[in-house]
Short mmCIF file of C-alpha atoms in Angstrom, two decimals:
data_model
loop_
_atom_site.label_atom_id
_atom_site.label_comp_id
_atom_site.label_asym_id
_atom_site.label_seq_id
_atom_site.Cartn_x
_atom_site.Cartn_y
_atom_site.Cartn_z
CA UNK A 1 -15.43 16.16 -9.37
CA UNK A 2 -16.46 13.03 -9.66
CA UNK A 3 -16.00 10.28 -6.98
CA UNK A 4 -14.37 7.02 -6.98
CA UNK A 5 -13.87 3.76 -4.62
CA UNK A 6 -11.21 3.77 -2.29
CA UNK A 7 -9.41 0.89 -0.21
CA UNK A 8 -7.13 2.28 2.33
CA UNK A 9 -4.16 0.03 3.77
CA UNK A 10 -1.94 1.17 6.76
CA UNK A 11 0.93 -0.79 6.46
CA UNK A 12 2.68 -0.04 9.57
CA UNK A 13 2.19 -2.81 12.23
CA UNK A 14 1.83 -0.93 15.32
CA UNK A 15 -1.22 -0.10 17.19
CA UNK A 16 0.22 3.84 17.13
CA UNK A 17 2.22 5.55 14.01
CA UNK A 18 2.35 8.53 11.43
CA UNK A 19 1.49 5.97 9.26
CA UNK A 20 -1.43 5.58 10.79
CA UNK A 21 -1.99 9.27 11.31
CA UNK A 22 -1.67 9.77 7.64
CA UNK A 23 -3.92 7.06 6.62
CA UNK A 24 -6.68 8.30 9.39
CA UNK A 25 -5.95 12.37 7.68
CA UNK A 26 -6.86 10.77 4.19
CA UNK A 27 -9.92 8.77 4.67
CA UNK A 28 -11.22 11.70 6.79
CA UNK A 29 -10.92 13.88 3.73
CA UNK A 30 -11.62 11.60 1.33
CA UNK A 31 -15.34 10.39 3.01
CA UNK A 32 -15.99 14.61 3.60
CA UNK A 33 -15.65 14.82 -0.10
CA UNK A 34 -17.91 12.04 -0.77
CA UNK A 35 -15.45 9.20 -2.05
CA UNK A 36 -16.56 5.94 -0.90
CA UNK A 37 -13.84 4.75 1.29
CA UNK A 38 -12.84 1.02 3.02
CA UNK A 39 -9.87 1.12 5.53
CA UNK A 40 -7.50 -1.55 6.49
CA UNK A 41 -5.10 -1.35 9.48
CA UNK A 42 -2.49 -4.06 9.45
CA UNK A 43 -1.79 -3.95 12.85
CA UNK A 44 -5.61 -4.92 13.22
CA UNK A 45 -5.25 -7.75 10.67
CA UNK A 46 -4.84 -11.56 11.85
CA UNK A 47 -3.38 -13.98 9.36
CA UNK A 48 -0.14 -16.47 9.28
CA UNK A 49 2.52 -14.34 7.45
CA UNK A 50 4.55 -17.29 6.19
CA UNK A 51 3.49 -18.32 2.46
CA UNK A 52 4.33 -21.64 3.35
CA UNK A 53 6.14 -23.54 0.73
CA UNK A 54 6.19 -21.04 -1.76
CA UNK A 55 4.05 -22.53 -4.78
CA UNK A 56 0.41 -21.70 -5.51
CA UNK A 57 -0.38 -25.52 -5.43
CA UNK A 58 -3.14 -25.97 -2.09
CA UNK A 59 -1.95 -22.73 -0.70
CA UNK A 60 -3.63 -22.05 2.64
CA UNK A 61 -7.00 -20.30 3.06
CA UNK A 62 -6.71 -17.11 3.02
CA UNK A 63 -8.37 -15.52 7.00
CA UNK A 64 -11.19 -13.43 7.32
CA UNK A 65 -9.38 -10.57 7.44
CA UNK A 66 -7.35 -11.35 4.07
CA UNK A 67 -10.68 -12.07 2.32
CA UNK A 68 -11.69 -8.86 2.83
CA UNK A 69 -8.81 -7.29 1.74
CA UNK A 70 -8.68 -8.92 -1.04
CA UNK A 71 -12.38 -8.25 -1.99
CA UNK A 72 -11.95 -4.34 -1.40
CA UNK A 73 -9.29 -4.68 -3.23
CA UNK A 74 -11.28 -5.95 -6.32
CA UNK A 75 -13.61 -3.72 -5.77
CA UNK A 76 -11.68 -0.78 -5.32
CA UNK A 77 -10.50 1.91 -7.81
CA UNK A 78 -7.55 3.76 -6.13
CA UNK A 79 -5.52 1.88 -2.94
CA UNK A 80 -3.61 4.28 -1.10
CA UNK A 81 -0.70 2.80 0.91
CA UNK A 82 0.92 4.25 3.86
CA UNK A 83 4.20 2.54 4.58
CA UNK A 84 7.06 3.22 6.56
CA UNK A 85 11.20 2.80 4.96
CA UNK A 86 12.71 0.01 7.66
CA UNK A 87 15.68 -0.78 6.34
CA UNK A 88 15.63 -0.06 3.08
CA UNK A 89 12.01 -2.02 2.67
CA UNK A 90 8.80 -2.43 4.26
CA UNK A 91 7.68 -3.87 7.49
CA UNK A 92 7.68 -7.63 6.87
CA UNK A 93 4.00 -7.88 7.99
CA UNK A 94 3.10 -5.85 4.92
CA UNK A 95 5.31 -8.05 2.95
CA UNK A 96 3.40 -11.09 4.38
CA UNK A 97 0.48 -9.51 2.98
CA UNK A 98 1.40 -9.05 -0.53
CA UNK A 99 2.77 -12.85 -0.47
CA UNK A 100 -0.46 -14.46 0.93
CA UNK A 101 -3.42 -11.93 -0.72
CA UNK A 102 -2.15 -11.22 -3.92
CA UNK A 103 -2.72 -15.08 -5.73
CA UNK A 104 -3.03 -16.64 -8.62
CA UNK A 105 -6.70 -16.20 -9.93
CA UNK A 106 -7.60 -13.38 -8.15
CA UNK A 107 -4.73 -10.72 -8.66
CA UNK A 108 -2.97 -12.55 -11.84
CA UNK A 109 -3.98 -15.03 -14.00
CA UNK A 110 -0.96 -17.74 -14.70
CA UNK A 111 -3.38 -19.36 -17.75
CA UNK A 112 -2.88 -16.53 -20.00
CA UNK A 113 0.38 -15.21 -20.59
CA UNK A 114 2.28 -12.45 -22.16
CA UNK A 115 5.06 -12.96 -24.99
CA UNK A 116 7.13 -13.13 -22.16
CA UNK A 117 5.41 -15.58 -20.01
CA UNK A 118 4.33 -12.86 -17.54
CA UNK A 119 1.01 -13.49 -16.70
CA UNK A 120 -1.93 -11.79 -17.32
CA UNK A 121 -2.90 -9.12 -14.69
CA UNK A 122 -6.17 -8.81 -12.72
CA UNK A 123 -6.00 -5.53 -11.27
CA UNK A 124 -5.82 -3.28 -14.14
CA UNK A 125 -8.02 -0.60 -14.35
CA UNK A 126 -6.97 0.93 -10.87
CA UNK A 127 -4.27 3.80 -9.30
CA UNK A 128 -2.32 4.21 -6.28
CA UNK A 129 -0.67 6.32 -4.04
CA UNK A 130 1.88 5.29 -1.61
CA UNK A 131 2.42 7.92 1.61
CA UNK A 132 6.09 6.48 2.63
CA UNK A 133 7.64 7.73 6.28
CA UNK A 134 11.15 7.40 6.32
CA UNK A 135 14.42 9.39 7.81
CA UNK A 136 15.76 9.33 4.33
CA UNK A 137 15.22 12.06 2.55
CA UNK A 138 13.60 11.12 -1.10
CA UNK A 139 16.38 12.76 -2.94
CA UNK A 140 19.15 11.01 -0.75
CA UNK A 141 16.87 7.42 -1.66
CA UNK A 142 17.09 7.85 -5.58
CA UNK A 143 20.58 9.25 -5.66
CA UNK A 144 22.00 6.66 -3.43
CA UNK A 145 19.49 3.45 -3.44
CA UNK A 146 17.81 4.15 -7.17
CA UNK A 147 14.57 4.43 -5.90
CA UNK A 148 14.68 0.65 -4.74
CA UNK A 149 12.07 0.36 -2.95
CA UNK A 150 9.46 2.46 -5.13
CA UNK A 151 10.89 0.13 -7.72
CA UNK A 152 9.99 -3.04 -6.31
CA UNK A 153 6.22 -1.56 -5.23
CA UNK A 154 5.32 0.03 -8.65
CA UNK A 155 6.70 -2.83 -10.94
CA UNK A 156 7.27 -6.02 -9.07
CA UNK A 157 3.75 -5.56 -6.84
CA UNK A 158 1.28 -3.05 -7.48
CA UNK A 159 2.24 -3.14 -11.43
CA UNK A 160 2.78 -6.86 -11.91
CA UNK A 161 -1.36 -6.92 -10.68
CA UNK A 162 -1.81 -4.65 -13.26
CA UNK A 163 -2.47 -1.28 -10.58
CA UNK A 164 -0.47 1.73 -12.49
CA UNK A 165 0.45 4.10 -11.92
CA UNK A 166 1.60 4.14 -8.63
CA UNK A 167 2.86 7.52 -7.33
CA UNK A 168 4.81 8.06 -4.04
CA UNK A 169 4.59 11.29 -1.94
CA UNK A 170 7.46 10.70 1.01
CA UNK A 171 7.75 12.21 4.59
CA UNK A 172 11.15 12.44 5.97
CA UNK A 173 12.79 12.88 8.25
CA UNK A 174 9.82 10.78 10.47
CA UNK A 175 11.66 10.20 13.17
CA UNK A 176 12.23 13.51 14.94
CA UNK A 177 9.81 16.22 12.23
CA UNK A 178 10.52 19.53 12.21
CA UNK A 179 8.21 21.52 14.39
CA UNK A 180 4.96 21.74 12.32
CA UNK A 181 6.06 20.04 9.95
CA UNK A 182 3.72 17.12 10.89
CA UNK A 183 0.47 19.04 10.36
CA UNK A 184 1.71 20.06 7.10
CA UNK A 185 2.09 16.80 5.96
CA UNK A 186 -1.29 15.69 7.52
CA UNK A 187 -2.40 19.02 5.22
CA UNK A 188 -0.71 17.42 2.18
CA UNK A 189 -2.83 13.78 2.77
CA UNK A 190 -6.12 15.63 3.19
CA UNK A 191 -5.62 17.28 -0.25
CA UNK A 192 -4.68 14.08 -1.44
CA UNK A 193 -7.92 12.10 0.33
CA UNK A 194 -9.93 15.52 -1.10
CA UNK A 195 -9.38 14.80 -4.70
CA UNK A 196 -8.68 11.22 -4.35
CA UNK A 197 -5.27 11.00 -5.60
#
């Protein structure tokens, strides 16, 4: 098996989660395999949230710990995500994220465009997996939501920047986890950090 160059992002904002658990299960399998791994912990990260005035016209700099995001992200060629489903989205710090890093010139290029004006994307080349926690069951989140959320992430985020495809594997319910059911899913992410997927 060959290895590749991962960038890890726990996108839950609190010092403590199963996100966090999940993330720390998959790097640990992922670096025992021999993947080169770099791991980012939001609720670690420092940087204004707030876009600002919302054009890409002397946008703020981006902090130290956004520059390296960014530049692991470049270098990277699989990002696995762990989020968790609150309210029916993600945690706005992780949306603060996306709005700030992800820029003109570095994750899409605005001076060449599609057929459709879309611009170009700067990304491509790369894969990701998202580990989403939620207490809705995946089933219950297509039938009921169509997939909102994983649509929104795969085409409107991750696949606008040109990193396809983007499969999910989902935890539920998060909140109160069947006894062992936990360490299974900690199992599940360390087969998932094994082969890199």
């Amino acid at each position: 098996m060959s290895t590749r160059k991962i960038i890890i992002l726990n996108g839950h904002p609190g010092q403590t989660s199963l996100n966090k658990s999940l993330a720390d299960q998959y790097l640990q399998a992922a670096e025992k395999a021999g993947h080169e791994v770099r791991y980012h912990d939001l609720s670690q990260m420092q940087f204004d949230m707030d876009f600002g005035q919302g054009g890409y016209q002397n946008t703020k700099p981006l902090e130290v710990d956004l520059q390296n995001f960014v530049s692991d992200l470049q270098w990277a060629e699989h990002l696995v995500l762990t989020t968790p489903l609150w309210w029916g989205a993600f945690p706005a710090k992780l949306k603060g994220l996306f709005d700030r890093a992800l820029l003109p010139g570095q994750a899409f290029d605005t001076r060449n465009t599609s057929a459709l004006g879309l611009p170009a994307p700067m990304l491509s080349g790369k894969t990701a997996r998202v580990l989403m926690t939620s207490d809705t069951p995946a089933w219950f989140l297509r039938l009921s939501y169509g997939n909102a959320i994983k649509k929104i992430l795969s085409r409107q985020i991750l696949g606008f920047v040109g990193i396809k495809p983007v499969r999910y594997t989902s935890f539920a319910p998060a909140s109160e986890p069947k006894p062992g059911q936990v360490e299974n899913w900690q199992k599940t992410v360390a087969e998932l950090g094994r082969a890199a997927a």
